[in-house]
Short mmCIF file of C-alpha atoms in Angstrom, two decimals:
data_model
loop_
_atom_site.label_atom_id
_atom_site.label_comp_id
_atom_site.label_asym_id
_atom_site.label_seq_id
_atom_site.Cartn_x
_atom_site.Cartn_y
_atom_site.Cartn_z
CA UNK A 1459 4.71 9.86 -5.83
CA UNK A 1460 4.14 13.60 -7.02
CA UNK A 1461 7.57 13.47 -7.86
CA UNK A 1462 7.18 10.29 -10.14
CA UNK A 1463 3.97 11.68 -11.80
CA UNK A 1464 5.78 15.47 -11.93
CA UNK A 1465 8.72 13.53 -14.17
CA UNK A 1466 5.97 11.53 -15.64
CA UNK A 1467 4.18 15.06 -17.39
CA UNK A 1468 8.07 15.24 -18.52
CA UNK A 1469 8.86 12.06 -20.00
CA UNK A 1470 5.66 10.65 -20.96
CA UNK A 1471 6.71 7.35 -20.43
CA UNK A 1472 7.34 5.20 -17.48
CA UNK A 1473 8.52 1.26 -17.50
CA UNK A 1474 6.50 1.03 -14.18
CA UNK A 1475 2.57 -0.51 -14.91
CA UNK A 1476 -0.03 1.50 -13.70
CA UNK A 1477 -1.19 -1.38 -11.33
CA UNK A 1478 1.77 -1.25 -10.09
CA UNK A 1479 1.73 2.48 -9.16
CA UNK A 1480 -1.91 1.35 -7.65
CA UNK A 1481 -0.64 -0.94 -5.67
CA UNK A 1482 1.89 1.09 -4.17
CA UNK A 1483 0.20 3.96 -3.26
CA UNK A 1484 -2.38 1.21 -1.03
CA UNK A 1485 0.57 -0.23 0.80
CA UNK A 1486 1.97 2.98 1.45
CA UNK A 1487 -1.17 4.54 2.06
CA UNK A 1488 -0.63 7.77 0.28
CA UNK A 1489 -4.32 8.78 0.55
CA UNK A 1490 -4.45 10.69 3.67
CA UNK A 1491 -1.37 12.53 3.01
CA UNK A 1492 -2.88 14.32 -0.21
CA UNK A 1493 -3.88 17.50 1.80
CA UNK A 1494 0.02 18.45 1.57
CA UNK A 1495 0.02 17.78 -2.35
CA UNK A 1496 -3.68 19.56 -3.14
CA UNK A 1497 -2.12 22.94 -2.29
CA UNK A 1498 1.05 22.91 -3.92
CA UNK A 1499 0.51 20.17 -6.74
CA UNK A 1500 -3.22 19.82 -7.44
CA UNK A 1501 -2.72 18.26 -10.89
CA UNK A 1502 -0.76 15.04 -8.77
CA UNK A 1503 -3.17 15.31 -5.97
CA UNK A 1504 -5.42 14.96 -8.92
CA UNK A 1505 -4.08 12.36 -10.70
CA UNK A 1506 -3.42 10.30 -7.38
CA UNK A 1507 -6.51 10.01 -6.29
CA UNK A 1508 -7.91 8.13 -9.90
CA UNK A 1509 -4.78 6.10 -10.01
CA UNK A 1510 -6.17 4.81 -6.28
CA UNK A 1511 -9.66 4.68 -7.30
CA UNK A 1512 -10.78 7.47 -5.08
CA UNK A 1513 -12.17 9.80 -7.82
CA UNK A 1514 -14.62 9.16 -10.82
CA UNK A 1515 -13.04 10.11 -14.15
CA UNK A 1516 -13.88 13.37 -14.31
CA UNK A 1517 -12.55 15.83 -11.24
CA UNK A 1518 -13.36 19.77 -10.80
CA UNK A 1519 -9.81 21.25 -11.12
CA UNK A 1520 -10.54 24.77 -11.35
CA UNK A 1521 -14.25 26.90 -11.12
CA UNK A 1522 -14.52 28.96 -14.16
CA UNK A 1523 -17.27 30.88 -15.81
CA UNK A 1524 -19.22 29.79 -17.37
CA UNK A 1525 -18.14 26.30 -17.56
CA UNK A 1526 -15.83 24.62 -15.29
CA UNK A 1527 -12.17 22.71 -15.89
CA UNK A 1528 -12.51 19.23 -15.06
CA UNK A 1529 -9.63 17.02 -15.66
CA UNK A 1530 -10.58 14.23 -17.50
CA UNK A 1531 -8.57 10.84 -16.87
CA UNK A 1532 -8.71 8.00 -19.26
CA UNK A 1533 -7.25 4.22 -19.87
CA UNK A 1534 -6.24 3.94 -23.86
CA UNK A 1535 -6.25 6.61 -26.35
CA UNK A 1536 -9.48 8.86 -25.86
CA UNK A 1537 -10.56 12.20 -26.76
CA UNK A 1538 -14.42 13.44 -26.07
CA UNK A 1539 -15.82 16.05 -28.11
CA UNK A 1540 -14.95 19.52 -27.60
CA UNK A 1541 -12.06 18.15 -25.01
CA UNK A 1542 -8.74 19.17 -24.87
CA UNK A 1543 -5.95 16.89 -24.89
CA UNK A 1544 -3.06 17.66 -22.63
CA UNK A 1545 -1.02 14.40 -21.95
CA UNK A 1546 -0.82 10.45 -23.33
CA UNK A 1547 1.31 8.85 -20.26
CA UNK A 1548 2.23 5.57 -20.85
CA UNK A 1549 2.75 3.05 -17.97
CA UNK A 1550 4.39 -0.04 -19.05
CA UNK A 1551 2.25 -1.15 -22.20
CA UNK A 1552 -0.79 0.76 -20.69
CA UNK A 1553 -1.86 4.73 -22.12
CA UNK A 1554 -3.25 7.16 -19.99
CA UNK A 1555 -4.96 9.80 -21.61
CA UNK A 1556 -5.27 13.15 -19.51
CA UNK A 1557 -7.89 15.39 -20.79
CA UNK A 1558 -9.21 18.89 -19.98
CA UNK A 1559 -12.86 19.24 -20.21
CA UNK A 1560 -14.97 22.39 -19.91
CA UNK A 1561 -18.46 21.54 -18.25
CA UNK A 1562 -21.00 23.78 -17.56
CA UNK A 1563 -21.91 23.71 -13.79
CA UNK A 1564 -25.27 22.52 -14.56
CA UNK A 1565 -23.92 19.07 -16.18
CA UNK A 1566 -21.25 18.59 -13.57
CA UNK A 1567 -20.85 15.59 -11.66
CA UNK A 1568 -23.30 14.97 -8.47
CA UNK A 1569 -19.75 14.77 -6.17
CA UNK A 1570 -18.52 18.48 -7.16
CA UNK A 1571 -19.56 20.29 -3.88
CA UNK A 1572 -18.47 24.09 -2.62
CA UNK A 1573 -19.94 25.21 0.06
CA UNK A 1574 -19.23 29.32 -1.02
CA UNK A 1575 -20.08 30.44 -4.33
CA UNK A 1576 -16.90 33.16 -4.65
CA UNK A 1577 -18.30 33.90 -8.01
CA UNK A 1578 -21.93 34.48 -7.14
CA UNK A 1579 -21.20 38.59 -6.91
CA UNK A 1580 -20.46 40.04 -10.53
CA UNK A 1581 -17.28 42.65 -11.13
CA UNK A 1582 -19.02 46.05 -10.56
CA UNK A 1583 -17.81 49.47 -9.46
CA UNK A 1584 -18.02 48.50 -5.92
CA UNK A 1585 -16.01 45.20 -6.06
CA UNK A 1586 -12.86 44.92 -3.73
CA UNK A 1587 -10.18 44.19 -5.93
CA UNK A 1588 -6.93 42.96 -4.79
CA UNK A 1589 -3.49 43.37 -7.21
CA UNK A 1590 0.00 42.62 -6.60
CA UNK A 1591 3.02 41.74 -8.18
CA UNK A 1592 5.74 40.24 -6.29
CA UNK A 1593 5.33 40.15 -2.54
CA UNK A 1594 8.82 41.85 -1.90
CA UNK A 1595 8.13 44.59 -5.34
CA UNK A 1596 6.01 46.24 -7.53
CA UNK A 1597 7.21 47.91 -11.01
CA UNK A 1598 5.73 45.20 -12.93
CA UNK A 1599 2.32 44.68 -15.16
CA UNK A 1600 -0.11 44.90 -11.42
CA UNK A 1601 0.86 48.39 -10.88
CA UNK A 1602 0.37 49.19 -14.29
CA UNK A 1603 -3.09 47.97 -14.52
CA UNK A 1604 -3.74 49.54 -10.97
CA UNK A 1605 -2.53 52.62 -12.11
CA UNK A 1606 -4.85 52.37 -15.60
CA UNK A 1607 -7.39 51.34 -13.72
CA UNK A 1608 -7.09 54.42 -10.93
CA UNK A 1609 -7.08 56.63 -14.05
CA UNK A 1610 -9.65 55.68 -16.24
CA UNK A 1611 -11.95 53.97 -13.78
CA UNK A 1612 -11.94 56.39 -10.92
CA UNK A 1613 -15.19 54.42 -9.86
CA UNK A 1614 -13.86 51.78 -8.93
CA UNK A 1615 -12.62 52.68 -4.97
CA UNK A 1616 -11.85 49.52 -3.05
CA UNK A 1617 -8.57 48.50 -4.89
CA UNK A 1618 -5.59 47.29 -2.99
CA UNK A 1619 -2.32 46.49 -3.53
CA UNK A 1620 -0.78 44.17 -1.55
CA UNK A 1621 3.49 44.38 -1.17
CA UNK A 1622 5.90 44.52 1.99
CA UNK A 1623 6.58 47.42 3.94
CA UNK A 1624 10.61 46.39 3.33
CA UNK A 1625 10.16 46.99 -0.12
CA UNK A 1626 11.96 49.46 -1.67
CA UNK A 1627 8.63 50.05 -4.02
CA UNK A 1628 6.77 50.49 -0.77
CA UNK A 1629 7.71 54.48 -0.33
CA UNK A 1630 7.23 55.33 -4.05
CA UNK A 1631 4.09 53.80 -4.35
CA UNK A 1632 2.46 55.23 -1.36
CA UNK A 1633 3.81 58.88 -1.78
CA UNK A 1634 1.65 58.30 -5.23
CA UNK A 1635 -1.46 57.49 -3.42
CA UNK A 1636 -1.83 53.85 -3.94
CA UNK A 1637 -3.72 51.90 -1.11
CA UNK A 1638 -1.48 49.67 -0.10
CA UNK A 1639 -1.86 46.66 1.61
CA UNK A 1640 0.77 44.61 4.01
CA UNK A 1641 1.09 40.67 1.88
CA UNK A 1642 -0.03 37.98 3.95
CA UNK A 1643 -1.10 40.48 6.74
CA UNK A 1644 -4.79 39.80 8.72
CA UNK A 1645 -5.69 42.82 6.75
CA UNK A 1646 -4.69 40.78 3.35
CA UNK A 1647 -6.37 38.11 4.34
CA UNK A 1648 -9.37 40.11 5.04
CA UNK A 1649 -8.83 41.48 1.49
CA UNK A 1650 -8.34 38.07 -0.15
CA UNK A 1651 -11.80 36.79 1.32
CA UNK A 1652 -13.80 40.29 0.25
CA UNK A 1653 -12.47 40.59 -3.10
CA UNK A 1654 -14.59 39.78 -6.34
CA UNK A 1655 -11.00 39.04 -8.43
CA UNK A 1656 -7.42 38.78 -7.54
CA UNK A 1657 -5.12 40.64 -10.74
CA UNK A 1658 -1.55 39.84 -10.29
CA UNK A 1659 1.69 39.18 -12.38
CA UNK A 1660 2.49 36.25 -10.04
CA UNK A 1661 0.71 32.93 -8.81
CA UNK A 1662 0.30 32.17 -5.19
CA UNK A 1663 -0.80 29.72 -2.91
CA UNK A 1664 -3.23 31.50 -1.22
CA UNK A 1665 -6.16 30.21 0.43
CA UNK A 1666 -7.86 31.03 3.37
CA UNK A 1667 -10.81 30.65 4.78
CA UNK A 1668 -12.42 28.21 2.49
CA UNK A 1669 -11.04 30.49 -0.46
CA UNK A 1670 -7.98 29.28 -2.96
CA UNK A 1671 -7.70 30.42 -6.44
CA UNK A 1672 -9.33 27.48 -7.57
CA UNK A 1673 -12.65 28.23 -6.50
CA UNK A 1674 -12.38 32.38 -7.18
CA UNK A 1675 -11.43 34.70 -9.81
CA UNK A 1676 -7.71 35.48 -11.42
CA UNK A 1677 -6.82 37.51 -14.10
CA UNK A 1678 -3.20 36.28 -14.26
CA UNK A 1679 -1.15 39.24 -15.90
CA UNK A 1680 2.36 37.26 -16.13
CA UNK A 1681 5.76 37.79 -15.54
CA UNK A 1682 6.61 38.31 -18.78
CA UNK A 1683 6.44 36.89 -22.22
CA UNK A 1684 7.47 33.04 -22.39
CA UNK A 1685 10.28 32.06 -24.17
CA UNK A 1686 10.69 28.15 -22.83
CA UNK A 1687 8.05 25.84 -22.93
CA UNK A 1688 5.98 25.77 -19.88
CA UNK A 1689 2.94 24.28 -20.47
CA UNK A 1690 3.55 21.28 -18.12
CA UNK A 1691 3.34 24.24 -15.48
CA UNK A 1692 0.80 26.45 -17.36
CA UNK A 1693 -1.71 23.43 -17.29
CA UNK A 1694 -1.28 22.90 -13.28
CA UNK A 1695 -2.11 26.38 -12.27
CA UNK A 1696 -5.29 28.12 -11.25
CA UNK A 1697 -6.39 31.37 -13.23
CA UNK A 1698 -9.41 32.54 -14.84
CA UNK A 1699 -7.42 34.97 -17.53
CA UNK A 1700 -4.26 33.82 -18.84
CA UNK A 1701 -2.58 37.06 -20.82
CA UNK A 1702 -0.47 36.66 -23.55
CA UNK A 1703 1.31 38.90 -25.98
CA UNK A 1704 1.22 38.47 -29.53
CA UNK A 1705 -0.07 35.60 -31.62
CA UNK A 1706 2.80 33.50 -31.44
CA UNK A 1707 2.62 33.11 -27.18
CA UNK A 1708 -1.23 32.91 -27.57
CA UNK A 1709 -1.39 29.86 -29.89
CA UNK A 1710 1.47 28.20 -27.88
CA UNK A 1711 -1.02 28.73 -24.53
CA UNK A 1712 -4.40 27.83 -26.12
CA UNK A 1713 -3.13 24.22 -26.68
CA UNK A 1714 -3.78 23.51 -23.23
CA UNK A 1715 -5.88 26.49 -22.08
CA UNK A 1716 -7.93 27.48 -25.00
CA UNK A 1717 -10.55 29.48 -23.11
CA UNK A 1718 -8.85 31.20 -20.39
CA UNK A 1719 -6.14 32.79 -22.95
CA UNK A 1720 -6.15 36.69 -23.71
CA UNK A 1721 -4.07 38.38 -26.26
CA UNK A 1722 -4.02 41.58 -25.38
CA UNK A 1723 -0.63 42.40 -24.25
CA UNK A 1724 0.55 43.22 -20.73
CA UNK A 1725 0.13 46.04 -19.13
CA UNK A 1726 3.38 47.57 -18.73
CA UNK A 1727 3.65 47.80 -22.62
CA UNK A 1728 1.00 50.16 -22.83
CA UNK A 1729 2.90 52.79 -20.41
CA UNK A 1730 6.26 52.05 -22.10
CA UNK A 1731 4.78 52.77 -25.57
CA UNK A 1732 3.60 56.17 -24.18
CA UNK A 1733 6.79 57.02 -23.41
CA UNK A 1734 8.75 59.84 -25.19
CA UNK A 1735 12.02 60.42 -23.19
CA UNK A 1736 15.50 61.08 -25.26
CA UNK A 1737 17.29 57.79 -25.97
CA UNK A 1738 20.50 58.28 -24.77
CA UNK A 1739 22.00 55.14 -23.10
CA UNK A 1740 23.06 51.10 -24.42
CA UNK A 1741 21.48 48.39 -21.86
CA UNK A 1742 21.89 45.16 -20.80
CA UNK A 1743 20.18 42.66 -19.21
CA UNK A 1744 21.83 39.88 -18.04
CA UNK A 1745 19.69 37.08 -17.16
CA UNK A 1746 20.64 34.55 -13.97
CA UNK A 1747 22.00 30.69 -14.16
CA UNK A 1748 21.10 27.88 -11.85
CA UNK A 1749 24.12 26.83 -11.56
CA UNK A 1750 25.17 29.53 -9.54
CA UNK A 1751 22.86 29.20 -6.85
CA UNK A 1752 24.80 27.46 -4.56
CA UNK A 1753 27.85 29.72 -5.22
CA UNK A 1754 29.83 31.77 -2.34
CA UNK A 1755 31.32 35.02 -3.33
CA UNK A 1756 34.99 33.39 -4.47
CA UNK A 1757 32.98 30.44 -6.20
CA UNK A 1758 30.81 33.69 -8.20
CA UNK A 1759 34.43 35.03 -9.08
CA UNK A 1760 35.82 32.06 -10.29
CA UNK A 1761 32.89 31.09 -12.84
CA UNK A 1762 32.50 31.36 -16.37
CA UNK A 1763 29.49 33.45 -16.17
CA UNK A 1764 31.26 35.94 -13.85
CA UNK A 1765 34.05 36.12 -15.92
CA UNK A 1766 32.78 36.35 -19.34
CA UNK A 1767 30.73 39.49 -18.04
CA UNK A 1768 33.14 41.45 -16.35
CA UNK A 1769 35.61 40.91 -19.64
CA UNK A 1770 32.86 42.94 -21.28
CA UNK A 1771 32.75 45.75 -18.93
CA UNK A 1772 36.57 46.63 -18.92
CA UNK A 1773 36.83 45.59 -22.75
CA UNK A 1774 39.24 48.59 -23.76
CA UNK A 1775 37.65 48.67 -27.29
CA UNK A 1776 34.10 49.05 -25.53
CA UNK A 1777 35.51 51.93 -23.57
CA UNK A 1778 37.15 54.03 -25.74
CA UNK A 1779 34.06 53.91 -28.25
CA UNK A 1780 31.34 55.05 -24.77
CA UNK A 1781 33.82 57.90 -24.30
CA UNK A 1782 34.38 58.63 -27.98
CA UNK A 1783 30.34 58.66 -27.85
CA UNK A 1784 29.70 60.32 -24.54
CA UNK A 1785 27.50 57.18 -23.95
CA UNK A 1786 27.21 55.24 -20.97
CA UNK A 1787 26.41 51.22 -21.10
CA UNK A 1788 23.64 50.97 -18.27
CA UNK A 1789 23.71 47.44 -16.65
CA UNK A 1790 20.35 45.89 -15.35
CA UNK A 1791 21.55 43.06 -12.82
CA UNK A 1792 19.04 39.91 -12.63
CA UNK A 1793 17.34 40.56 -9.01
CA UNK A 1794 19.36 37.52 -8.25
CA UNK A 1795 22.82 38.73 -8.97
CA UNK A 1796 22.08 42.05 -7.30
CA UNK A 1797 24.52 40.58 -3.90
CA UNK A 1798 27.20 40.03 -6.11
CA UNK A 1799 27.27 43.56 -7.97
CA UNK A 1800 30.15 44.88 -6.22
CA UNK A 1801 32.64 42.20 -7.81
CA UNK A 1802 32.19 43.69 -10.93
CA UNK A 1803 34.52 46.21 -12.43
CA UNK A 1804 32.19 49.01 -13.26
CA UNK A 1805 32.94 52.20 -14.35
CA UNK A 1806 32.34 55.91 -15.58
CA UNK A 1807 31.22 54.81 -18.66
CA UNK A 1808 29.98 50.76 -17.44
CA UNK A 1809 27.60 52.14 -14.77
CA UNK A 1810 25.10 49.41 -12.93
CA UNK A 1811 21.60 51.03 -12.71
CA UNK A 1812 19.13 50.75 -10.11
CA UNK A 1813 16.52 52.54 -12.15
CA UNK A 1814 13.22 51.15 -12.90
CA UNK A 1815 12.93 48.71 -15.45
CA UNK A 1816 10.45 51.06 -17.58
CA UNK A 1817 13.03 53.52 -17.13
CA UNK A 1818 15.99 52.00 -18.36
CA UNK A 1819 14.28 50.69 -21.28
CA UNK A 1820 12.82 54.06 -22.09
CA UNK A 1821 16.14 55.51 -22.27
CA UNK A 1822 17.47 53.05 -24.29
CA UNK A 1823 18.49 53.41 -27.77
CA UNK A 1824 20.04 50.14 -27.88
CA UNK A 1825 19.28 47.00 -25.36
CA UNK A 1826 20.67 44.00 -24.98
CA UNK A 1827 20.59 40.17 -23.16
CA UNK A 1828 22.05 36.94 -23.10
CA UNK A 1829 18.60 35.26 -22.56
CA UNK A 1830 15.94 37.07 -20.82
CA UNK A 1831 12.73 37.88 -22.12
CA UNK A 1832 12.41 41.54 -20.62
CA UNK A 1833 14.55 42.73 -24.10
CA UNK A 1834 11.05 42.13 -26.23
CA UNK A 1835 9.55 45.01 -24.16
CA UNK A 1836 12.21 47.18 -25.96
CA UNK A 1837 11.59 45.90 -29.00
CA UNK A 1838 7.72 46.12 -28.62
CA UNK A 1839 8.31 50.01 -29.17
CA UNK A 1840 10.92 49.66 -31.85
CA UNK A 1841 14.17 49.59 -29.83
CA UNK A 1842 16.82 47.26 -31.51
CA UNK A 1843 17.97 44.47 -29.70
CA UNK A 1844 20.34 41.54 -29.40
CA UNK A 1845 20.94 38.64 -27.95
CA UNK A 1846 24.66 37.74 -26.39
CA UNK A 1847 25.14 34.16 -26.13
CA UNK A 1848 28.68 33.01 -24.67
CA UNK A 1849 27.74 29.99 -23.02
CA UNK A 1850 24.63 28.68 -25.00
CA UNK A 1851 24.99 25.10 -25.00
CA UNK A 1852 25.53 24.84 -21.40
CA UNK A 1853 23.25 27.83 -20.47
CA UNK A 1854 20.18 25.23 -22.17
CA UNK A 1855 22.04 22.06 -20.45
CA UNK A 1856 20.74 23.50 -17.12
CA UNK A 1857 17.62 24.89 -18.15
CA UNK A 1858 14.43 23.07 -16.59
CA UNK A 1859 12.16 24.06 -19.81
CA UNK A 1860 12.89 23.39 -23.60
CA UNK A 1861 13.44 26.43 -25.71
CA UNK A 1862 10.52 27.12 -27.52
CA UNK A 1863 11.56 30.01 -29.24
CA UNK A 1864 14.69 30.01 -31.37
CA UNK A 1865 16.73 33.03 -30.90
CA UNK A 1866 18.58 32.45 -34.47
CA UNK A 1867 15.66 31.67 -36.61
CA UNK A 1868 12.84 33.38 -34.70
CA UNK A 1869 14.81 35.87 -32.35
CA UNK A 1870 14.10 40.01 -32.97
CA UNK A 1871 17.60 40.69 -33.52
CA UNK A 1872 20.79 38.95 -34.17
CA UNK A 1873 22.62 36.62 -32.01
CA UNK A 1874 26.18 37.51 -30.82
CA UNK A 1875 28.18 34.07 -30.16
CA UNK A 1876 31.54 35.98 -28.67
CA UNK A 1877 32.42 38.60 -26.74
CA UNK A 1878 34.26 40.14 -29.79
CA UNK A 1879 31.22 39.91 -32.05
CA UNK A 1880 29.54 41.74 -29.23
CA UNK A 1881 31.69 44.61 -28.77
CA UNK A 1882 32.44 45.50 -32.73
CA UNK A 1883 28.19 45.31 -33.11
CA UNK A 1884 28.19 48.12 -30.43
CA UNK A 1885 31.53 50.18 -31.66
CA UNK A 1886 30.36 49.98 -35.13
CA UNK A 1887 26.78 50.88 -34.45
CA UNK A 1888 25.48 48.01 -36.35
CA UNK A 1889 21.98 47.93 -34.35
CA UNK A 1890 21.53 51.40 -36.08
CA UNK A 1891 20.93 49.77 -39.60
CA UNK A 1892 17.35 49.16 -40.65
CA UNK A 1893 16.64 45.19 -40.89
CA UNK A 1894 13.65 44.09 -43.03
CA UNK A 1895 14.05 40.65 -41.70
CA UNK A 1896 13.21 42.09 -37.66
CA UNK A 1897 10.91 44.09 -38.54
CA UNK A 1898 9.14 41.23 -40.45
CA UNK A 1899 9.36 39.08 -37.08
CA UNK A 1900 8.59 41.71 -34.29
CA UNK A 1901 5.38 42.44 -36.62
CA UNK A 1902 4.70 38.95 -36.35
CA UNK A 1903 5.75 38.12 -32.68
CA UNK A 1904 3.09 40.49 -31.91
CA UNK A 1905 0.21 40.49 -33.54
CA UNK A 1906 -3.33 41.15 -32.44
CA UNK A 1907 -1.93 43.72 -30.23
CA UNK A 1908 -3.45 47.06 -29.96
CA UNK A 1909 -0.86 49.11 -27.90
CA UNK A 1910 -2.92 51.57 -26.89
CA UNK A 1911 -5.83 49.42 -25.68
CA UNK A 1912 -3.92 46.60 -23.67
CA UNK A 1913 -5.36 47.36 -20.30
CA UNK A 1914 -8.99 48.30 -21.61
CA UNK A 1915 -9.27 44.57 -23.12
CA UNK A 1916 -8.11 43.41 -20.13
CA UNK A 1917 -10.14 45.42 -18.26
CA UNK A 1918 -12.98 44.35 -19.97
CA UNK A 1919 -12.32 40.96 -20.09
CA UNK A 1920 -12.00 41.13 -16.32
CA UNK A 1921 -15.70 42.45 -16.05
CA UNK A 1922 -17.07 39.64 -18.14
CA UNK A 1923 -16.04 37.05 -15.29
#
C-alpha cells in the first residue's frame, strides 16, 4: 500500500476508486502494521490512516515553530485559506486534494498529543548541539558550519559532531580539535535526546527515546544544490530549516515548503569563496549511474559509461596538450565508483585525486561534469564550467527524478555532446573566453546570496527556532 500511494504522489492518477483502496486496506488489515511505515514513510502512514477512517482530516505531520504542519486531506478540489497545495490524486472519478496547513499550536486539533515538549528550551549559548554530515564522512556543509560556528561563536561549548571512527575524516577532524562523537553510539543517543537542534547535510531516521525529527528541531543544510525535481521527497521529510541557494532553488522549494525555506547559501560556499590558492589544475567530476549498481568488475569494464570515460583519459590529443601545458587533469571519482578506480587508465598527466572536495575545486581553473551538481560550487566563485554529456538520453531514462533544470537553456556553461567536442574545448582553451550569456545566468542562479554571510543567516535563523 505505501508503495501504491508512493507511485500515486508520481502519477497522480490511479484507475483504482478510493473505496476500493478502503476496502482493501480493512480486509487486509493494514492498520496495525503502520508502526513500520510511520518511521520510514510518514506521509503514507499518513495518508493510510484517512483513507481507513482512522484520522480526522487534519493530522500533525511535523512540530514547527510557531505554527505546526498538518497535512490536510480532502475529497474534491479544495484549498483553505493560507493552505498550501501539494497534490490532486485522483482515484477512479474521485479527487483527493492533499494540503499542507500551518496551525498554530493553540488552534490545533484536541487529538494532537506529545507527551515532551523538545522545543520548550530556546537555542542559547548553552544548548547541546549535535551536527553531522554523512555517518561514514565529513567535508561537507556540517563541518563548515561547525567550524564557523567554533570560530565566531566560541560561546557556544557543547557542540558535537557525530561520524565513525572508520572514517577517513575521523583523524583530520580530531587532530583539529573537533568533539567528536561515535554515530549511533549510546553516547549519540545521549546527544540526540540533550540537544536543542540537530544541523546536518543529511536526513536520518533517528528517534529515540520518544524523540524523532518530527517532534524536535532541524536545520537541514543539504547535500547540495538540486538539480532534479524532488519535491515528492522534499514534502515527506522532517526539518525545521530547509537551505537553499539562490533564488531559482528557493522558489522551486517554497511551493511545497514556503516557511521552512532559507536562501542563504550553504555553508561550504562561504569557505570556498575565501579561498585564494593558485589555480593550476582542470577537474572533473564524474557523477554515478544506477544502472551500474548491480555491476561486477568485468560487467563495469564492459559498459558504456566505463568506456566512454577511460577514452577520455588516454585521448592522445588530451595528452599532448596537459604536457604541452604542464597541466594535470585531476579526476574526482563519485564515492560510488571509488572500488572501480583502478580499471582506469590513469596517468602522469590524468591523475585520480583523493583530495578534498574544497580542495580540488580551489585549485581549479577549469572544472568539469557530466551531471553532478557539485560543478556550481566552482562556478559560485567564478570558475568556468561545463557539462559533458555522452549518454544523455539514457543517463535521464534511468533517472528516478525529472530534470528540473535544463543544462542547455539554463546550465552555467556549455554542454559538450561528444567526447571530441570535449577534448578540443580543453586543447583550445575555450573555457578561458569571457561569456556574457554565463555570467548573466550564474548572477541569476544565485541571487539573494551574500557570500560572506551564509553561515551568519543561518546561524541566526537557527536561533530564532
Amino acid at each position: 500500500m505505501v508503495l501504491f500511494l508512493k507511485a500515486m504522489r508520481r502519477t497522480r492518477a490511479s484507475k483504482i476508486n478510493l473505496s476500493h483502496v478502503h476496502d482493501l486496506l480493512a480486509t487486509l488489515n493494514v492498520l496495525p502494521l503502520l508502526g513500520l511505515a510511520n518511521a520510514r514513510d510518514p506521509f503514507e502512514a499518513a495518508f493510510i490512516r484517512w483513507i481507513a477512517g482512522r484520522s480526522t482530516t487534519s493530522e500533525l505531520y511535523k512540530e514547527l515553530h510557531p505554527a505546526d504542519f498538518h497535512l490536510k486531506f480532502r475529497t474534491g478540489d479544495v484549498l483553505e485559506e493560507g493552505d498550501v497545495a501539494l497534490y490532486r490524486l485522483a482515484f477512479g472519478d474521485e479527487l483527493v486534494s492533499v494540503n499542507k496547513a500551518y496551525i498554530p499550536r493553540a488552534q490545533e486539533p484536541s487529538n494532537v498529543i506529545e507527551k515532551i515538549d523538545w522545543y520548550a528550551n530556546r537555542i542559547t549559548e548553552s544548548s547541546t548541539i549535535l551536527m553531522f554530515d554523512r555517518t561514514n564522512a565529513a567535508d561537507d556543509n556540517a563541518e563548515y558550519f561547525y567550524r564557523w560556528m567554533r570560530d565566531h561563536h566560541p560561546e557556544f561549548q557543547d557542540i558535537h559532531f557525530a561520524l565513525s571512527p572508520k572514517s577517513p575524516d575521523w583523524a583530520r577532524l580530531e587532530e583539529d580539535g573537533f568533539n567528536l562523537v561515535e554515530f549511533w553510539s549510546p553516547e549519540f543517543v545521549d546527544c540526540f535526546l540533550d540537544s536543542d537542534v540537530v544541523v546536518s547535510s543529511q536526513i536520518y531516521n533517528i528517534n529515540r527515546g520518544g524523540k524523532s525529527m518530527k517532534n524536535s528541531r532541524l536545520v537541514y543544510l543539504q547535500h547540495g544544490i538540486q538539480l532534479n525535481d524532488m519535491r515528492d521527497w522534499v514534502v515527506s521529510k522532517h526539518y525545521d530549516v530547509f537551505i537553499a541557494t539562490g533564488r531559482d532553488e528557493a522558489d522551486y522549494l517554497s511551493e511545497v515548503a514556503p516557511r521552512e525555506v532559507l536562501n542563504s547559501g550553504i555553508p561550504r560556499l562561504e569557505y570556498l569563496s575565501q579561498r585564494k590558492d593558485e589555480k593550476d589544475s582542470l577537474l572533473f567530476m564524474p557523477t554515478w549511474r544506477y544502472s551500474l549498481n548491480q555491476l561486477g568488475a568485468e560487467g563495469f569494464r564492459a559498459s558504456d559509461f566505463y568506456r566512454n570515460l577511460d577514452a577520455l583519459f588516454t585521448n592522445p590529443q588530451l595528452l599532448e596538450h596537459l604536457a604541452r601545458q604542464d597541466k594535470v587533469l585531476k579526476v574526482k571519482l563519485h564515492p560510488n565508483l571509488e572500488k572501480w578506480a583502478g580499471l582506469f587508465h590513469f596517468s602522469e598527466r590524468v591523475v585520480q585525486t583523493t583530495e578534498s572536495y574544497q580542495d580540488a575545486l580551489a585549485t581549479a581553473e577549469f572544472v568539469f561534469t557530466d551531471y553532478s551538481s557539485v560543478v556550481l560550487d566552482a562556478a559560485f566563485i567564478g570558475t568556468p564550467i561545463a557539462y559533458y554529456q555522452w549518454d544523455r538520453a539514457s543517463f535521464f531514462a534511468e533517472q528516478p527524478y525529472e530534470n528540473r533544470v535544463d543544462f542547455e537553456t539554463d546550465g552555467l556553461g556549455p554542454v559538450l555532446h561528444d567526447m571530441q567536442e570535449m577534448v578540443e574545448h580543453i586543447t583550445t582553451e575555450s573555457y578561458r573566453a569571457q561569456d556574457p550569456e554565463f555570467d548573466e545566468r550564474r548572477a541569476r542562479f544565485f541571487e539573494g546570496i551574500e557570500p560572506h554571510r551564509i553561515n551568519e543567516t543561518i546561524f541566526e535563523r537557527m536561533l530564532e527556532l
